[in-house]
XYZ file of C-alpha atoms in Angstrom:
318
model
C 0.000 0.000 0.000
C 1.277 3.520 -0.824
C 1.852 5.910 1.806
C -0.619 8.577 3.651
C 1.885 10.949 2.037
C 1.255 10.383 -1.750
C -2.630 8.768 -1.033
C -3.135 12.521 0.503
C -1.017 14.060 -2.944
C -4.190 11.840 -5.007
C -6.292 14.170 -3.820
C -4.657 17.893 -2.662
C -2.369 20.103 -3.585
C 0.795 19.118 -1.364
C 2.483 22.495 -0.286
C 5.725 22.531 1.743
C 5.927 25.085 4.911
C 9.286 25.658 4.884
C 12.175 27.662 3.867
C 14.634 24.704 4.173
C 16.040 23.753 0.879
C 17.135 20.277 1.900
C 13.711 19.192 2.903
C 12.098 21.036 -0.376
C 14.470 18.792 -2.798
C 13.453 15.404 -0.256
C 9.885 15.433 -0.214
C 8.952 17.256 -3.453
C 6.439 19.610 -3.249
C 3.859 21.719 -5.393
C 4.276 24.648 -3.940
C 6.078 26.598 -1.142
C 5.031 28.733 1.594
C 7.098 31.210 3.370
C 6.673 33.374 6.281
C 9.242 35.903 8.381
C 9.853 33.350 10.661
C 10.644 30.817 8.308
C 12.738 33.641 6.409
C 14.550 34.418 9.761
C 15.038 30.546 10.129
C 16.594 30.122 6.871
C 18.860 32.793 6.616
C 20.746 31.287 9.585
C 21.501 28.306 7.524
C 24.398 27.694 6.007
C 22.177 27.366 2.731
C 21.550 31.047 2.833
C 25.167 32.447 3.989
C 26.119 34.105 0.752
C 22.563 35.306 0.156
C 23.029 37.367 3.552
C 26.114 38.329 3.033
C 25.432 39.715 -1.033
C 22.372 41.276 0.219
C 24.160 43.200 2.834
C 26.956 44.141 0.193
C 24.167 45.299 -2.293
C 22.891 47.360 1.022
C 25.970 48.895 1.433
C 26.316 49.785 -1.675
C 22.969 51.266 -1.900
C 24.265 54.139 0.925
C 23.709 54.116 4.674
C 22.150 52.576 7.362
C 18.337 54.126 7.189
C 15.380 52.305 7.410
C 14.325 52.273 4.035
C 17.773 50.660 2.900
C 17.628 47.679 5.833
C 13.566 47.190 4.613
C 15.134 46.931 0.652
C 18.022 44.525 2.191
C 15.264 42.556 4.254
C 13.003 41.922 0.743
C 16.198 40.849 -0.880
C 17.107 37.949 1.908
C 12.942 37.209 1.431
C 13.271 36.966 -2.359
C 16.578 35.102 -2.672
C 14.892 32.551 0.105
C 11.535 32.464 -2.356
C 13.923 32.460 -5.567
C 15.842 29.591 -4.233
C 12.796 27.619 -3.671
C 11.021 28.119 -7.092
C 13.983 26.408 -8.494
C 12.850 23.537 -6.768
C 9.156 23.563 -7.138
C 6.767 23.524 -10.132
C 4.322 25.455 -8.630
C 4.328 28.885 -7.024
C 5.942 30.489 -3.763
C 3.940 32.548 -1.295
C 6.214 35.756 -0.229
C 4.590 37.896 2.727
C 3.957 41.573 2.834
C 5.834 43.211 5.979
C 3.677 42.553 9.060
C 3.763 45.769 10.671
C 1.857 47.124 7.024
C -1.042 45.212 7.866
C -3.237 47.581 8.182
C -2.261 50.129 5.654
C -4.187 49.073 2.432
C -1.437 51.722 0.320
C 1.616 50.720 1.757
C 0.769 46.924 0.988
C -0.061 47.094 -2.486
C 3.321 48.959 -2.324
C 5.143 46.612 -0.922
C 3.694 43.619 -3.380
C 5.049 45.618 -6.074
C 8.035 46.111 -4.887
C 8.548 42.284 -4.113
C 6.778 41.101 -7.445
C 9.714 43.640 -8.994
C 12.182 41.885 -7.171
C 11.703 38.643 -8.490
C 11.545 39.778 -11.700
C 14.674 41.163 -11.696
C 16.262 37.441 -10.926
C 13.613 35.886 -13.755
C 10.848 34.537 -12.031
C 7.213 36.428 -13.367
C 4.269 36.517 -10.991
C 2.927 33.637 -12.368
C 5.117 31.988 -9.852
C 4.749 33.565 -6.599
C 1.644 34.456 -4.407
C 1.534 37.836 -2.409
C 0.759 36.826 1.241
C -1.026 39.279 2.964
C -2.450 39.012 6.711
C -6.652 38.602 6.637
C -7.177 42.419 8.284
C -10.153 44.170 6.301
C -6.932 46.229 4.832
C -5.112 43.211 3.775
C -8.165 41.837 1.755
C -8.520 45.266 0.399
C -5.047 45.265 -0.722
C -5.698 41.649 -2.509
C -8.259 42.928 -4.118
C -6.499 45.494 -5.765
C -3.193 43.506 -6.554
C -6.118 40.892 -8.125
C -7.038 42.873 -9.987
C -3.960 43.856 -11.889
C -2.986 40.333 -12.373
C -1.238 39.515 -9.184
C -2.388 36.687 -7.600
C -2.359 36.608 -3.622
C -2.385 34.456 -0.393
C -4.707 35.822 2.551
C -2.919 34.402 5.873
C -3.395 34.414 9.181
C -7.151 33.215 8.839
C -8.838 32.258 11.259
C -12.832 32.657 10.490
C -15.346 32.239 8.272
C -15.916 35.783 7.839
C -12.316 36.281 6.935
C -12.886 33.781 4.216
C -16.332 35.758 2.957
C -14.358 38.894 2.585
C -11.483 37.091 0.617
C -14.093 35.704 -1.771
C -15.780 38.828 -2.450
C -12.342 40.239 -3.289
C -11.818 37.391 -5.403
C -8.760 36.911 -3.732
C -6.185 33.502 -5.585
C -6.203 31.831 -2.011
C -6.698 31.789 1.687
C -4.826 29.853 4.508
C -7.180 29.762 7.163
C -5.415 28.232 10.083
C -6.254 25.143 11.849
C -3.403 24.144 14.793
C -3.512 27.910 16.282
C -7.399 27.763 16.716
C -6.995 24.190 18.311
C -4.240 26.107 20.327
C -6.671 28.918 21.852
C -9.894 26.377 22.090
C -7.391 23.778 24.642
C -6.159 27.062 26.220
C -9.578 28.959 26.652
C -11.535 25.290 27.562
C -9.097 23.085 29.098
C -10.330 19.936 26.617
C -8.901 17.527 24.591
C -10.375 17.270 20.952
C -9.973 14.171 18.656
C -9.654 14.874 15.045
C -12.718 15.113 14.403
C -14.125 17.909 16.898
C -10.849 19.796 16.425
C -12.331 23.359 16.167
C -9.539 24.129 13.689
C -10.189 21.021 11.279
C -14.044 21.979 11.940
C -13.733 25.697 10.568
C -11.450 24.817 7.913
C -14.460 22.168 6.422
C -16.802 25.059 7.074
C -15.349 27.383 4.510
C -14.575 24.879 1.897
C -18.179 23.846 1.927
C -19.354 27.603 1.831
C -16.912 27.834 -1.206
C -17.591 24.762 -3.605
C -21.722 24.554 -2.237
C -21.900 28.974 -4.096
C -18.955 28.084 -6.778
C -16.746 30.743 -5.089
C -13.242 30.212 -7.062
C -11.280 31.149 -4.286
C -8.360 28.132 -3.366
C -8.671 26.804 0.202
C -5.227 25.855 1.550
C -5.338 24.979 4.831
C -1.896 25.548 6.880
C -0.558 25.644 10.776
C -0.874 22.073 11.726
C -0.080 20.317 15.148
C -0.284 16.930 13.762
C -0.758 14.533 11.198
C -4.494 13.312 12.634
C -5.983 16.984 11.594
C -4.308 16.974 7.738
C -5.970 13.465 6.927
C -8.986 15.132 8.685
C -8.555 17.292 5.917
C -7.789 14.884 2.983
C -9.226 16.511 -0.323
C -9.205 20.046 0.912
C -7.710 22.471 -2.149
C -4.393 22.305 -0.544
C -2.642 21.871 2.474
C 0.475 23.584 3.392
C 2.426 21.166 5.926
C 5.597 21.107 7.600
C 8.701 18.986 6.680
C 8.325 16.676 10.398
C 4.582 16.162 9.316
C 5.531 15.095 5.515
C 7.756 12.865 6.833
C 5.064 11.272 9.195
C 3.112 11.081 6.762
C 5.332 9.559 4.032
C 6.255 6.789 6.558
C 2.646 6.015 7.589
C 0.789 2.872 5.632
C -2.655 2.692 5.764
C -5.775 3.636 3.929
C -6.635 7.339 3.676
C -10.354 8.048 3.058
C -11.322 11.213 1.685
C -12.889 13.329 3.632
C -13.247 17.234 1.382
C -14.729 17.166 -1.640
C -16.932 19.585 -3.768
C -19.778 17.039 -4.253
C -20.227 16.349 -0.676
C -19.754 20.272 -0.167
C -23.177 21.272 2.013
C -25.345 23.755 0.438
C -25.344 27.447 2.155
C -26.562 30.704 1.164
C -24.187 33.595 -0.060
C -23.504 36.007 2.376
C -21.873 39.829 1.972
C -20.176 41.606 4.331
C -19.392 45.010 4.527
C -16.578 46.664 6.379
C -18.839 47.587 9.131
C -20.191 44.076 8.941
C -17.167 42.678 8.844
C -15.395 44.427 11.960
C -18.515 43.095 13.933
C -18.052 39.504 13.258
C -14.787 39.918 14.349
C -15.554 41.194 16.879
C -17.725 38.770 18.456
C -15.305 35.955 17.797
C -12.356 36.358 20.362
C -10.575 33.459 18.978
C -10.065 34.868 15.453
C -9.500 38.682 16.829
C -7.018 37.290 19.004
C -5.337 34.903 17.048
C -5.142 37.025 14.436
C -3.138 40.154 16.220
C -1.198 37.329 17.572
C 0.013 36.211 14.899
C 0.747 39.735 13.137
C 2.728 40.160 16.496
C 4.304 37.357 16.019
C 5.879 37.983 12.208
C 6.391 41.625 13.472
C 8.456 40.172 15.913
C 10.396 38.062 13.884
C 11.089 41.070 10.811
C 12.449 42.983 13.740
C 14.899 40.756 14.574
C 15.818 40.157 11.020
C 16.146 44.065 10.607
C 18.350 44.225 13.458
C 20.843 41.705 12.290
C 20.475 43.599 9.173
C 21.351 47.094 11.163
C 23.673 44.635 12.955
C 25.695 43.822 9.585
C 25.609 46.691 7.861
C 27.281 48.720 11.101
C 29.956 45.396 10.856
C-alpha cells in the first residue's frame, strides 16, 4: 500500500511550509510557503550564507544605514529565500507583505510591487509567486487590488469564516485559514482535549470549503498551521494543504488507507452572504478566537522582521 503521504497528494495540492532547501528537494512539493519566521530561520543556515552576506553588500552599496535601505536589504534575503525555492518547485511560492503594514491598504499594495519587482529582476514572473497578505479588512482590500492587476495573492493568518467571505468577495487567488492555532486557543480557553474530528480548527477549515464549492466561489482553500498529522488526513481533499517537513515525513512513513474526507460534491449547500466593512469588523468582533489569534500572529511575524532588521542594522554597522 502507498503511503498517507502520496494517497493525501491523489487528492490535494501538497504544499511545503518551509524555507529549508534540503527538505524542499526530499519530499517534493507543489508549492512553497514562506513566512518571516521561516525567512529568519533560513537565513541562519548555512544554505543562505552568501545570500546574507550579497544582500548586505548590495545594502551597502545602496548608501547608509536608514530604514528604508535595511527594509530593501530585508526583501532581498525574502526573495533570494523564495527564488531559491522556485527552483525547486513547479508550482508557485507565497512571499509575505511586511507585518507591521497590515493595516495600511497603500503601503501593501506597495510593498507587493516592490517584491513582485524583485523577483523579476532574478527571472521569475508573478505567475510563480503568491503575495501573502495578513486577513485584516486592509489586507483583503489590498488583494483585491493587486487581483485585480494580475497579481495573484495568499490571505494568511485566517482564522474565520468571515475572513474567508471577505477574501471571496475580493476574489482573492487563495486563503490559509489556520487550523493548529485555533486548536491552540480552544485547549487554552476550555481546558479539553479534541480528537480529530471535533478539532475546532479542522471543523472551521471544512466550514469554509463547503461555503466555497456549495456557491462556486473560485477562491483556493489551503489549509496551513498544523499540530499533527491526525488533523491533515482530517482534511484529505481540501484544495491544498500547506504542511511542515516533520509532518511530511510522518506522513510519508505512515501505511494505511486514507479516506477522503473534502470534496466539492459532498460540499453542504449554504446561502451567499456579503459583508461590509462595518459588517465585517462586527463579526470579528464577536469571535475572540479569530481577533485574538489574528493580532497574535501579526505580532508574532512583526516580531520576527524585527529581529531580522536588526541583524540587518547589525551587519551593515559590521
Amino acid at each position: 500500500m502507498t503511503s498517507k503521504l502520496e494517497q493525501l497528494r491523489s487528492m490535494t495540492t501538497v504544499v511545503a511550509d518551509t524555507g529549508d532547501i534540503e527538505a524542499v528537494r526530499r519530499l517534493k512539493p507543489v508549492d512553497c510557503t514562506t513566512n518571516p519566521s521561516i525567512v529568519l530561520k533560513a537565513l541562519g543556515t548555512d544554505a543562505f550564507k552568501d545570500a546574507f552576506e550579497e544582500a548586505i553588500t548590495w545594502g551597502k552599496a545602496k548608501g547608509g544605514q536608514d530604514e528604508a535601505v535595511i527594509g530593501a536589504i530585508a526583501d532581498r534575503m525574502a526573495i533570494s529565500v523564495g527564488a531559491a525555492l522556485a527552483e525547486l518547485v513547479p508550482g508557485r511560492v507565497s512571499t509575505e507583505v511586511d507585518a507591521d503594514l497590515s493595516f495600511d491598504t497603500q503601503a501593501s499594495i506597495d510593498k507587493a510591487h516592490q517584491i513582485v519587482a524583485g523577483y523579476k529582476e532574478r527571472g521569475i514572473e508573478k505567475d510563480r509567486i503568491l503575495i501573502k497578505l495578513a486577513s485584516t479588512w486592509e489586507g483583503i482590500r489590498a488583494a483585491e487590488v493587486l487581483q485585480k492587476e494580475g497579481i495573484d495573492c495568499n490571505l494568511t493568518l485566517l482564522f474565520s469564516k468571515a475572513q474567508a467571505i471577505a477574501c471571496a468577495e475580493a476574489k482573492v487567488f487563495l486563503i490559509s485559514p489556520f487550523v493548529g492555532r485555533i486548536l491552540d486557543w480552544y485547549k487554552k480557553s476550555t481546558g479539553e482535549n479534541y480528537t480529530s474530528e471535533t478539532d475546532p480548527g479542522v471543523v472551521s477549515v471544512r466550514a469554509i470549503y463547503d461555503y466555497y464549492k456549495a456557491n462556486g466561489i473560485n477562491t483556493i482553500v489551503m489549509g496551513a498551521s498544523f499540530r499533527n498529522a491526525g488533523e491533515i488526513e482530517a482534511l484529505a481533499g481540501c484544495d491544498r494543504l500547506t504542511i511542515s517537513p516533520q509532518l511530511l515525513d510522518e506522513l510519508n512513513a505512515t501505511d494505511g488507507n486514507l479516506p477522503r474526507v473534502l470534496s466539492p460534491e459532498k460540499a453542504k449547500a449554504e446561502p451567499l452572504v456579503s459583508l461590509d466593512e462595518k459588517a465585517f469588523r462586527w463579526a470579528m468582533n464577536e469571535d475572540a478566537m479569530a481577533t485574538e489569534k489574528l493580532s497574535e500572529g501579526i505580532r508574532g511575524f512583526a516580531k520576527d522582521l524585527g529581529t531580522l532588521r536588526g541583524q540587518i542594522a547589525k551587519a551593515l554597522a559590521a
